[in-house]
Amino acid sequence: MAASSSSGLTFKLHPLVILNISDHFTRVKSQLQLPTHSNGGEPSPPPRVYGCVIGVQKGRTVEIFNSFELLYDSATHSLDRGFLEKKQELYKKVFPNFYILGWYSTGIDAQESDMHIHKALMDINESPVYVLLHPSINHAQKDLPVTIFESELHVIDGLPQLIFVRSSYTIETVEAERISVDHVAHLKPADGGSAATQLAAHLTGIHSAIKMLNSRVKVLLQYLSSMQKGEIPCENSLLRQVSSLLRRLPAIESVKFQDDFLMEYNDTVLVTYLAMLTNCSSSMNELVDKINTAYDRHGRRGGRSAFI
């Protein structure tokens, strides 16, 4: 498996795929709540997650844009084909140009058992790609813990066998991905604390700054009121500074600012509505499928007219 690929394909991997795999692994690991061994206190081996990678292939260039999860039974080495076909159909409606390029998993290196799921996807793609993410954190490692494998037919001991071979790749990003990755990077814990803790500290700092600004504006307002009432002497130099400060406030009250603000606000609301409609449509499709299945089963047993 240490051999290098000779296919000549150029792979471009988008950061969204890496984030999806990492999120999938983190969720599964958190839900399992793995216990430790009673003898030495060592943690149990981390779980492995599986999914499909999708994208486009133009000539000798393969660009992996996105991914989705798979239901795989590691005991029987079987895929849930119904779930795979449903996810493929849904993604095809949103991204008609994307095709299933291969699959992904987590682990230190490719294993012999991985060839079962690799072969199972060959009816969808003749030469599927295998993206492997190493979930362990190694601060000394500078390269990404991601390896892309291809399968090649080699003759071993006189018998033809499929083996995994490593392929080189480059990271390709678009503007939206760069913004997202930058946001995640700023939330990454730097001192051992959680991302939620850092976000809470950041919001607390903003709240304290706004509170301090409000208190200073109150002091300035009280001072000007006292000066207007004649309780304290009038200082022209201070009034000029206050006037200069107040002239800056209408800078965001222009018509252009209002138009740009409303446009961004409407775009955000539309995206939120679209997400809600997508979730609602998916739930309705699942409900209709369940009703149709129950209707068909009832119709075969006791006649269709008896089912309500």
mmCIF file of N, CA and C in Angstrom, residues 152-250:
data_model
loop_
_atom_site.group_PDB
_atom_site.id
_atom_site.type_symbol
_atom_site.label_atom_id
_atom_site.label_comp_id
_atom_site.label_asym_id
_atom_site.label_seq_id
_atom_site.Cartn_x
_atom_site.Cartn_y
_atom_site.Cartn_z
ATOM 1 N N GLU A 152 -5.308 0.018 -7.686
ATOM 2 C CA GLU A 152 -4.682 -0.480 -8.903
ATOM 3 C C GLU A 152 -4.610 -1.998 -8.854
ATOM 4 N N LEU A 153 -4.675 -2.604 -10.009
ATOM 5 C CA LEU A 153 -4.627 -4.061 -10.118
ATOM 6 C C LEU A 153 -3.180 -4.505 -10.288
ATOM 7 N N HIS A 154 -2.662 -5.225 -9.278
ATOM 8 C CA HIS A 154 -1.298 -5.723 -9.305
ATOM 9 C C HIS A 154 -1.318 -7.247 -9.232
ATOM 10 N N VAL A 155 -0.310 -7.846 -9.794
ATOM 11 C CA VAL A 155 -0.158 -9.299 -9.734
ATOM 12 C C VAL A 155 0.724 -9.646 -8.546
ATOM 13 N N ILE A 156 0.144 -10.329 -7.555
ATOM 14 C CA ILE A 156 0.854 -10.707 -6.340
ATOM 15 C C ILE A 156 0.760 -12.216 -6.188
ATOM 16 N N ASP A 157 1.926 -12.858 -6.129
ATOM 17 C CA ASP A 157 1.992 -14.323 -6.027
ATOM 18 C C ASP A 157 1.239 -14.995 -7.165
ATOM 19 N N GLY A 158 1.336 -14.391 -8.340
ATOM 20 C CA GLY A 158 0.708 -14.971 -9.508
ATOM 21 C C GLY A 158 -0.779 -14.730 -9.625
ATOM 22 N N LEU A 159 -1.357 -13.965 -8.679
ATOM 23 C CA LEU A 159 -2.795 -13.697 -8.698
ATOM 24 C C LEU A 159 -3.037 -12.196 -8.799
ATOM 25 N N PRO A 160 -3.968 -11.766 -9.652
ATOM 26 C CA PRO A 160 -4.290 -10.332 -9.739
ATOM 27 C C PRO A 160 -5.071 -9.873 -8.506
ATOM 28 N N GLN A 161 -4.611 -8.802 -7.888
ATOM 29 C CA GLN A 161 -5.265 -8.275 -6.687
ATOM 30 C C GLN A 161 -5.317 -6.754 -6.753
ATOM 31 N N LEU A 162 -6.406 -6.215 -6.202
ATOM 32 C CA LEU A 162 -6.535 -4.761 -6.071
ATOM 33 C C LEU A 162 -5.837 -4.303 -4.802
ATOM 34 N N ILE A 163 -5.013 -3.283 -4.896
ATOM 35 C CA ILE A 163 -4.347 -2.728 -3.726
ATOM 36 C C ILE A 163 -4.503 -1.209 -3.742
ATOM 37 N N PHE A 164 -4.352 -0.604 -2.584
ATOM 38 C CA PHE A 164 -4.425 0.846 -2.472
ATOM 39 C C PHE A 164 -3.049 1.447 -2.728
ATOM 40 N N VAL A 165 -3.016 2.518 -3.504
ATOM 41 C CA VAL A 165 -1.781 3.254 -3.771
ATOM 42 C C VAL A 165 -2.036 4.728 -3.469
ATOM 43 N N ARG A 166 -1.037 5.367 -2.919
ATOM 44 C CA ARG A 166 -1.173 6.774 -2.539
ATOM 45 C C ARG A 166 -1.130 7.697 -3.752
ATOM 46 N N SER A 167 -1.882 8.783 -3.642
ATOM 47 C CA SER A 167 -1.904 9.799 -4.694
ATOM 48 C C SER A 167 -1.671 11.166 -4.072
ATOM 49 N N SER A 168 -0.972 12.004 -4.784
ATOM 50 C CA SER A 168 -0.751 13.367 -4.309
ATOM 51 C C SER A 168 -1.979 14.225 -4.604
ATOM 52 N N TYR A 169 -2.127 15.315 -3.849
ATOM 53 C CA TYR A 169 -3.271 16.203 -4.026
ATOM 54 C C TYR A 169 -2.899 17.607 -3.614
ATOM 55 N N THR A 170 -3.729 18.541 -4.017
ATOM 56 C CA THR A 170 -3.590 19.935 -3.612
ATOM 57 C C THR A 170 -4.905 20.417 -3.016
ATOM 58 N N ILE A 171 -4.829 21.427 -2.171
ATOM 59 C CA ILE A 171 -6.018 22.020 -1.556
ATOM 60 C C ILE A 171 -6.519 23.149 -2.443
ATOM 61 N N GLU A 172 -7.776 23.057 -2.806
ATOM 62 C CA GLU A 172 -8.416 24.061 -3.659
ATOM 63 C C GLU A 172 -9.547 24.718 -2.867
ATOM 64 N N THR A 173 -9.608 26.035 -2.865
ATOM 65 C CA THR A 173 -10.638 26.733 -2.099
ATOM 66 C C THR A 173 -11.320 27.781 -2.956
ATOM 67 N N VAL A 174 -12.559 28.085 -2.580
ATOM 68 C CA VAL A 174 -13.300 29.210 -3.154
ATOM 69 C C VAL A 174 -13.485 30.246 -2.054
ATOM 70 N N GLU A 175 -14.044 31.387 -2.403
ATOM 71 C CA GLU A 175 -14.128 32.500 -1.448
ATOM 72 C C GLU A 175 -14.940 32.125 -0.217
ATOM 73 N N ALA A 176 -16.096 31.457 -0.404
ATOM 74 C CA ALA A 176 -16.938 31.087 0.744
ATOM 75 C C ALA A 176 -16.203 30.136 1.682
ATOM 76 N N GLU A 177 -15.427 29.203 1.119
ATOM 77 C CA GLU A 177 -14.682 28.264 1.955
ATOM 78 C C GLU A 177 -13.571 28.966 2.721
ATOM 79 N N ARG A 178 -12.918 29.926 2.103
ATOM 80 C CA ARG A 178 -11.853 30.660 2.791
ATOM 81 C C ARG A 178 -12.402 31.408 3.998
ATOM 82 N N ILE A 179 -13.584 31.999 3.846
ATOM 83 C CA ILE A 179 -14.205 32.717 4.962
ATOM 84 C C ILE A 179 -14.564 31.748 6.080
ATOM 85 N N SER A 180 -15.141 30.599 5.724
ATOM 86 C CA SER A 180 -15.547 29.613 6.727
ATOM 87 C C SER A 180 -14.348 29.050 7.465
ATOM 88 N N VAL A 181 -13.304 28.690 6.720
ATOM 89 C CA VAL A 181 -12.109 28.126 7.351
ATOM 90 C C VAL A 181 -11.452 29.155 8.262
ATOM 91 N N ASP A 182 -11.436 30.414 7.832
ATOM 92 C CA ASP A 182 -10.867 31.459 8.681
ATOM 93 C C ASP A 182 -11.665 31.615 9.966
ATOM 94 N N HIS A 183 -12.999 31.501 9.873
ATOM 95 C CA HIS A 183 -13.843 31.596 11.069
ATOM 96 C C HIS A 183 -13.568 30.438 12.014
ATOM 97 N N VAL A 184 -13.449 29.226 11.472
ATOM 98 C CA VAL A 184 -13.158 28.061 12.314
ATOM 99 C C VAL A 184 -11.783 28.184 12.945
ATOM 100 N N ALA A 185 -10.818 28.697 12.199
ATOM 101 C CA ALA A 185 -9.462 28.829 12.728
ATOM 102 C C ALA A 185 -9.415 29.797 13.904
ATOM 103 N N HIS A 186 -10.227 30.844 13.861
ATOM 104 C CA HIS A 186 -10.238 31.797 14.966
ATOM 105 C C HIS A 186 -10.909 31.214 16.203
ATOM 106 N N LEU A 187 -11.797 30.227 16.009
ATOM 107 C CA LEU A 187 -12.455 29.598 17.144
ATOM 108 C C LEU A 187 -11.664 28.427 17.702
ATOM 109 N N LYS A 188 -10.591 28.030 17.036
ATOM 110 C CA LYS A 188 -9.819 26.867 17.475
ATOM 111 C C LYS A 188 -9.152 27.166 18.805
ATOM 112 N N PRO A 189 -9.257 26.281 19.805
ATOM 113 C CA PRO A 189 -8.631 26.518 21.098
ATOM 114 C C PRO A 189 -7.125 26.621 20.955
ATOM 115 N N ALA A 190 -6.542 27.615 21.579
ATOM 116 C CA ALA A 190 -5.099 27.802 21.548
ATOM 117 C C ALA A 190 -4.443 27.516 22.891
ATOM 118 N N ASP A 191 -5.218 27.466 23.953
ATOM 119 C CA ASP A 191 -4.643 27.262 25.280
ATOM 120 C C ASP A 191 -5.289 26.087 25.999
ATOM 121 N N GLY A 192 -5.849 25.145 25.259
ATOM 122 C CA GLY A 192 -6.462 23.992 25.901
ATOM 123 C C GLY A 192 -7.927 24.168 26.200
ATOM 124 N N GLY A 193 -8.458 25.408 26.107
ATOM 125 C CA GLY A 193 -9.865 25.626 26.376
ATOM 126 C C GLY A 193 -10.718 25.257 25.180
ATOM 127 N N SER A 194 -12.009 25.130 25.411
ATOM 128 C CA SER A 194 -12.912 24.754 24.327
ATOM 129 C C SER A 194 -13.236 25.974 23.475
ATOM 130 N N ALA A 195 -13.729 25.709 22.253
ATOM 131 C CA ALA A 195 -14.115 26.799 21.361
ATOM 132 C C ALA A 195 -15.275 27.587 21.946
ATOM 133 N N ALA A 196 -16.195 26.900 22.629
ATOM 134 C CA ALA A 196 -17.337 27.590 23.242
ATOM 135 C C ALA A 196 -16.862 28.545 24.332
ATOM 136 N N THR A 197 -15.837 28.144 25.087
ATOM 137 C CA THR A 197 -15.299 29.008 26.133
ATOM 138 C C THR A 197 -14.671 30.257 25.535
ATOM 139 N N GLN A 198 -13.928 30.068 24.448
ATOM 140 C CA GLN A 198 -13.308 31.222 23.807
ATOM 141 C C GLN A 198 -14.355 32.157 23.210
ATOM 142 N N LEU A 199 -15.411 31.595 22.625
ATOM 143 C CA LEU A 199 -16.470 32.429 22.069
ATOM 144 C C LEU A 199 -17.171 33.213 23.170
ATOM 145 N N ALA A 200 -17.426 32.550 24.317
ATOM 146 C CA ALA A 200 -18.063 33.239 25.440
ATOM 147 C C ALA A 200 -17.173 34.373 25.961
ATOM 148 N N ALA A 201 -15.858 34.133 26.032
ATOM 149 C CA ALA A 201 -14.940 35.179 26.480
ATOM 150 C C ALA A 201 -14.920 36.351 25.501
ATOM 151 N N HIS A 202 -14.978 36.032 24.206
ATOM 152 C CA HIS A 202 -14.996 37.089 23.190
ATOM 153 C C HIS A 202 -16.256 37.946 23.305
ATOM 154 N N LEU A 203 -17.419 37.300 23.466
ATOM 155 C CA LEU A 203 -18.677 38.037 23.602
ATOM 156 C C LEU A 203 -18.713 38.832 24.904
ATOM 157 N N THR A 204 -18.127 38.279 25.964
ATOM 158 C CA THR A 204 -18.069 39.002 27.241
ATOM 159 C C THR A 204 -17.238 40.270 27.102
ATOM 160 N N GLY A 205 -16.126 40.168 26.358
ATOM 161 C CA GLY A 205 -15.296 41.351 26.131
ATOM 162 C C GLY A 205 -16.037 42.435 25.354
ATOM 163 N N ILE A 206 -16.800 42.012 24.333
ATOM 164 C CA ILE A 206 -17.589 42.979 23.563
ATOM 165 C C ILE A 206 -18.650 43.632 24.439
ATOM 166 N N HIS A 207 -19.303 42.829 25.295
ATOM 167 C CA HIS A 207 -20.325 43.369 26.193
ATOM 168 C C HIS A 207 -19.715 44.386 27.156
ATOM 169 N N SER A 208 -18.537 44.088 27.691
ATOM 170 C CA SER A 208 -17.882 45.024 28.619
ATOM 171 C C SER A 208 -17.515 46.326 27.915
ATOM 172 N N ALA A 209 -17.054 46.217 26.659
ATOM 173 C CA ALA A 209 -16.686 47.427 25.914
ATOM 174 C C ALA A 209 -17.912 48.298 25.645
ATOM 175 N N ILE A 210 -19.033 47.667 25.262
ATOM 176 C CA ILE A 210 -20.264 48.439 25.021
ATOM 177 C C ILE A 210 -20.767 49.072 26.310
ATOM 178 N N LYS A 211 -20.671 48.349 27.416
ATOM 179 C CA LYS A 211 -21.118 48.874 28.700
ATOM 180 C C LYS A 211 -20.272 50.081 29.119
ATOM 181 N N MET A 212 -18.959 49.994 28.887
ATOM 182 C CA MET A 212 -18.083 51.118 29.230
ATOM 183 C C MET A 212 -18.372 52.325 28.340
ATOM 184 N N LEU A 213 -18.620 52.066 27.038
ATOM 185 C CA LEU A 213 -18.954 53.164 26.129
ATOM 186 C C LEU A 213 -20.241 53.847 26.563
ATOM 187 N N ASN A 214 -21.235 53.066 26.958
ATOM 188 C CA ASN A 214 -22.510 53.633 27.410
ATOM 189 C C ASN A 214 -22.327 54.509 28.648
ATOM 190 N N SER A 215 -21.505 54.041 29.579
ATOM 191 C CA SER A 215 -21.282 54.831 30.794
ATOM 192 C C SER A 215 -20.575 56.151 30.483
ATOM 193 N N ARG A 216 -19.636 56.139 29.542
ATOM 194 C CA ARG A 216 -18.923 57.381 29.204
ATOM 195 C C ARG A 216 -19.827 58.349 28.448
ATOM 196 N N VAL A 217 -20.732 57.811 27.605
ATOM 197 C CA VAL A 217 -21.692 58.689 26.924
ATOM 198 C C VAL A 217 -22.618 59.344 27.937
ATOM 199 N N LYS A 218 -23.015 58.619 28.982
ATOM 200 C CA LYS A 218 -23.866 59.190 30.033
ATOM 201 C C LYS A 218 -23.145 60.308 30.773
ATOM 202 N N VAL A 219 -21.857 60.105 31.049
ATOM 203 C CA VAL A 219 -21.072 61.153 31.719
ATOM 204 C C VAL A 219 -21.002 62.401 30.853
ATOM 205 N N LEU A 220 -20.764 62.206 29.545
ATOM 206 C CA LEU A 220 -20.682 63.343 28.626
ATOM 207 C C LEU A 220 -22.030 64.059 28.527
ATOM 208 N N LEU A 221 -23.126 63.303 28.476
ATOM 209 C CA LEU A 221 -24.453 63.903 28.402
ATOM 210 C C LEU A 221 -24.768 64.689 29.671
ATOM 211 N N GLN A 222 -24.417 64.134 30.819
ATOM 212 C CA GLN A 222 -24.649 64.835 32.078
ATOM 213 C C GLN A 222 -23.832 66.126 32.156
ATOM 214 N N TYR A 223 -22.604 66.070 31.641
ATOM 215 C CA TYR A 223 -21.751 67.262 31.653
ATOM 216 C C TYR A 223 -22.333 68.359 30.770
ATOM 217 N N LEU A 224 -22.819 67.985 29.556
ATOM 218 C CA LEU A 224 -23.390 68.975 28.654
ATOM 219 C C LEU A 224 -24.693 69.547 29.201
ATOM 220 N N SER A 225 -25.480 68.715 29.863
ATOM 221 C CA SER A 225 -26.728 69.205 30.467
ATOM 222 C C SER A 225 -26.440 70.212 31.567
ATOM 223 N N SER A 226 -25.435 69.912 32.374
ATOM 224 C CA SER A 226 -25.055 70.853 33.444
ATOM 225 C C SER A 226 -24.529 72.155 32.863
ATOM 226 N N MET A 227 -23.788 72.036 31.746
ATOM 227 C CA MET A 227 -23.257 73.244 31.104
ATOM 228 C C MET A 227 -24.396 74.063 30.517
ATOM 229 N N GLN A 228 -25.429 73.409 29.956
ATOM 230 C CA GLN A 228 -26.564 74.124 29.383
ATOM 231 C C GLN A 228 -27.378 74.831 30.461
ATOM 232 N N LYS A 229 -27.461 74.224 31.628
ATOM 233 C CA LYS A 229 -28.220 74.824 32.719
ATOM 234 C C LYS A 229 -27.439 75.921 33.442
ATOM 235 N N GLY A 230 -26.183 76.102 33.105
ATOM 236 C CA GLY A 230 -25.374 77.117 33.746
ATOM 237 C C GLY A 230 -24.792 76.675 35.066
ATOM 238 N N GLU A 231 -24.852 75.401 35.370
ATOM 239 C CA GLU A 231 -24.305 74.908 36.639
ATOM 240 C C GLU A 231 -22.794 74.868 36.615
ATOM 241 N N ILE A 232 -22.208 74.716 35.432
ATOM 242 C CA ILE A 232 -20.753 74.719 35.286
ATOM 243 C C ILE A 232 -20.393 75.666 34.156
ATOM 244 N N PRO A 233 -19.183 76.216 34.136
ATOM 245 C CA PRO A 233 -18.806 77.182 33.097
ATOM 246 C C PRO A 233 -18.690 76.511 31.727
ATOM 247 N N CYS A 234 -18.949 77.288 30.695
ATOM 248 C CA CYS A 234 -18.903 76.783 29.316
ATOM 249 C C CYS A 234 -17.465 76.785 28.817
ATOM 250 N N GLU A 235 -17.037 75.662 28.248
ATOM 251 C CA GLU A 235 -15.685 75.523 27.687
ATOM 252 C C GLU A 235 -15.819 75.263 26.189
ATOM 253 N N ASN A 236 -15.432 76.268 25.394
ATOM 254 C CA ASN A 236 -15.580 76.153 23.939
ATOM 255 C C ASN A 236 -14.718 75.050 23.338
ATOM 256 N N SER A 237 -13.533 74.836 23.870
ATOM 257 C CA SER A 237 -12.652 73.796 23.326
ATOM 258 C C SER A 237 -13.298 72.408 23.483
ATOM 259 N N LEU A 238 -13.943 72.173 24.632
ATOM 260 C CA LEU A 238 -14.601 70.896 24.862
ATOM 261 C C LEU A 238 -15.820 70.744 23.960
ATOM 262 N N LEU A 239 -16.553 71.840 23.765
ATOM 263 C CA LEU A 239 -17.724 71.785 22.890
ATOM 264 C C LEU A 239 -17.320 71.473 21.445
ATOM 265 N N ARG A 240 -16.166 72.010 20.997
ATOM 266 C CA ARG A 240 -15.705 71.703 19.641
ATOM 267 C C ARG A 240 -15.355 70.222 19.505
ATOM 268 N N GLN A 241 -14.770 69.650 20.526
ATOM 269 C CA GLN A 241 -14.444 68.213 20.487
ATOM 270 C C GLN A 241 -15.717 67.360 20.462
ATOM 271 N N VAL A 242 -16.716 67.768 21.260
ATOM 272 C CA VAL A 242 -17.978 67.036 21.264
ATOM 273 C C VAL A 242 -18.671 67.152 19.913
ATOM 274 N N SER A 243 -18.640 68.352 19.323
ATOM 275 C CA SER A 243 -19.262 68.561 18.018
ATOM 276 C C SER A 243 -18.584 67.718 16.942
ATOM 277 N N SER A 244 -17.244 67.655 17.002
ATOM 278 C CA SER A 244 -16.509 66.835 16.034
ATOM 279 C C SER A 244 -16.854 65.353 16.190
ATOM 280 N N LEU A 245 -17.043 64.919 17.448
ATOM 281 C CA LEU A 245 -17.406 63.529 17.690
ATOM 282 C C LEU A 245 -18.803 63.212 17.166
ATOM 283 N N LEU A 246 -19.732 64.132 17.368
ATOM 284 C CA LEU A 246 -21.108 63.893 16.941
ATOM 285 C C LEU A 246 -21.258 63.903 15.426
ATOM 286 N N ARG A 247 -20.385 64.620 14.736
ATOM 287 C CA ARG A 247 -20.473 64.648 13.277
ATOM 288 C C ARG A 247 -20.175 63.287 12.662
ATOM 289 N N ARG A 248 -19.496 62.426 13.402
ATOM 290 C CA ARG A 248 -19.165 61.100 12.868
ATOM 291 C C ARG A 248 -20.356 60.140 12.915
ATOM 292 N N LEU A 249 -21.328 60.427 13.747
ATOM 293 C CA LEU A 249 -22.435 59.494 13.923
ATOM 294 C C LEU A 249 -23.284 59.315 12.674
ATOM 295 N N PRO A 250 -23.644 60.368 11.936
ATOM 296 C CA PRO A 250 -24.506 60.157 10.744
ATOM 297 C C PRO A 250 -23.794 59.468 9.588
#
